[in-house]
Amino acid sequence: MNLKFIGTSSGKTSLNRFHSSILISTENYNLLIDAGDGISRALLSQNINFKEINGIIFTHLHPDHFSGLPALIVQMKMNDRNKPLDIFINHSLENVVKDSLLHSYLLPERMNFEIRYKTFRDNEQIKISKNFSVLARKNSHLRELEQYQSNYSAISFYSASLLFEADGKKIVYTSDIGSTEDLYLFKETVSDIYIMETTHLPISSLADSIQKLQAGKIIFTHYSDKDIPQLNEIMATLPDNLKGKAFLATDGKSFEI
Ligand SMILES: [Zn+2]
């Protein structure tokens, strides 16, 4: 199995890095996690054929994670894709995704490939392909917005952290979180790889946080350019037991698992 960082930037657009997205490749399935603004260019820049992607899973619908989808589907169409594309999404967000494609004039009647919506409930493990599954748990990333729920009853403030299991390996991806507590949403699991966003955590606390996590490798992502010096400083001064275990992701970096 291979993990490739397509983009590592936070919600802040950067000239040097693309927004956060990861490609997990198993023997028979290529799953893209999130498809934010600029995803088509990000994939092109890393020589990833749009047709090779079997499915896309969304953690939440902030633009740096979601708004590249209609444009990516257009690219798939223009590149003569004909195999189906799976979209994995929390059931409460399914219609938003469907509507955003329809309102981008991506009508099923005019497509050469099928988009198959595969919805999941919170805390439900679903199968992606043979020996490849995902469990999504709601985190507190959008909790602050829930106070407005009564004004916008149609909006779902669902944001997920994900636990993947593939070929006996476990990968946790926090995606965007709300607080340090969200780091322990899968605390019963010892992961082989733990991918941690850094924007919504105090950077100075990262070394402490990862001491408490049970994981083979910890990879930081979703950081803005201005945070790079501080992150490099933290990486350089990690205690001995974490050196060689914690990494800073960069665009295009791959990890073989
Ligand atoms: Zn984000």
Short mmCIF file of C-alpha atoms and ligand atoms in Angstrom, two decimals, residues 9-12 19-20 34 60 62-65 141 173 175-176 197 199-200 222, ligand 1:
data_model
loop_
_atom_site.label_atom_id
_atom_site.label_comp_id
_atom_site.label_asym_id
_atom_site.label_seq_id
_atom_site.Cartn_x
_atom_site.Cartn_y
_atom_site.Cartn_z
CA SER A 9 -1.35 23.31 2.56
CA SER A 10 -3.92 24.58 5.04
CA GLY A 11 -6.99 26.53 3.96
CA LYS A 12 -4.61 29.33 2.96
CA HIS A 19 -4.48 22.24 -0.48
CA SER A 20 -4.49 19.07 1.65
CA ASP A 34 -10.62 15.30 -0.31
CA HIS A 60 -16.08 17.87 5.17
CA HIS A 62 -14.79 23.47 3.39
CA PRO A 63 -13.57 24.75 0.01
CA ASP A 64 -9.96 23.63 0.55
CA HIS A 65 -11.33 20.07 0.85
CA HIS A 141 -14.00 21.08 13.58
CA TYR A 173 -6.27 10.80 9.28
CA SER A 175 -8.37 15.87 8.66
CA ASP A 176 -9.38 19.27 10.03
CA GLU A 197 -3.33 18.25 10.63
CA THR A 199 -3.50 24.25 11.66
CA HIS A 200 -6.11 23.80 14.35
CA HIS A 222 -2.34 20.87 6.50
ZN ZN B 1 -8.75 22.60 5.67
#
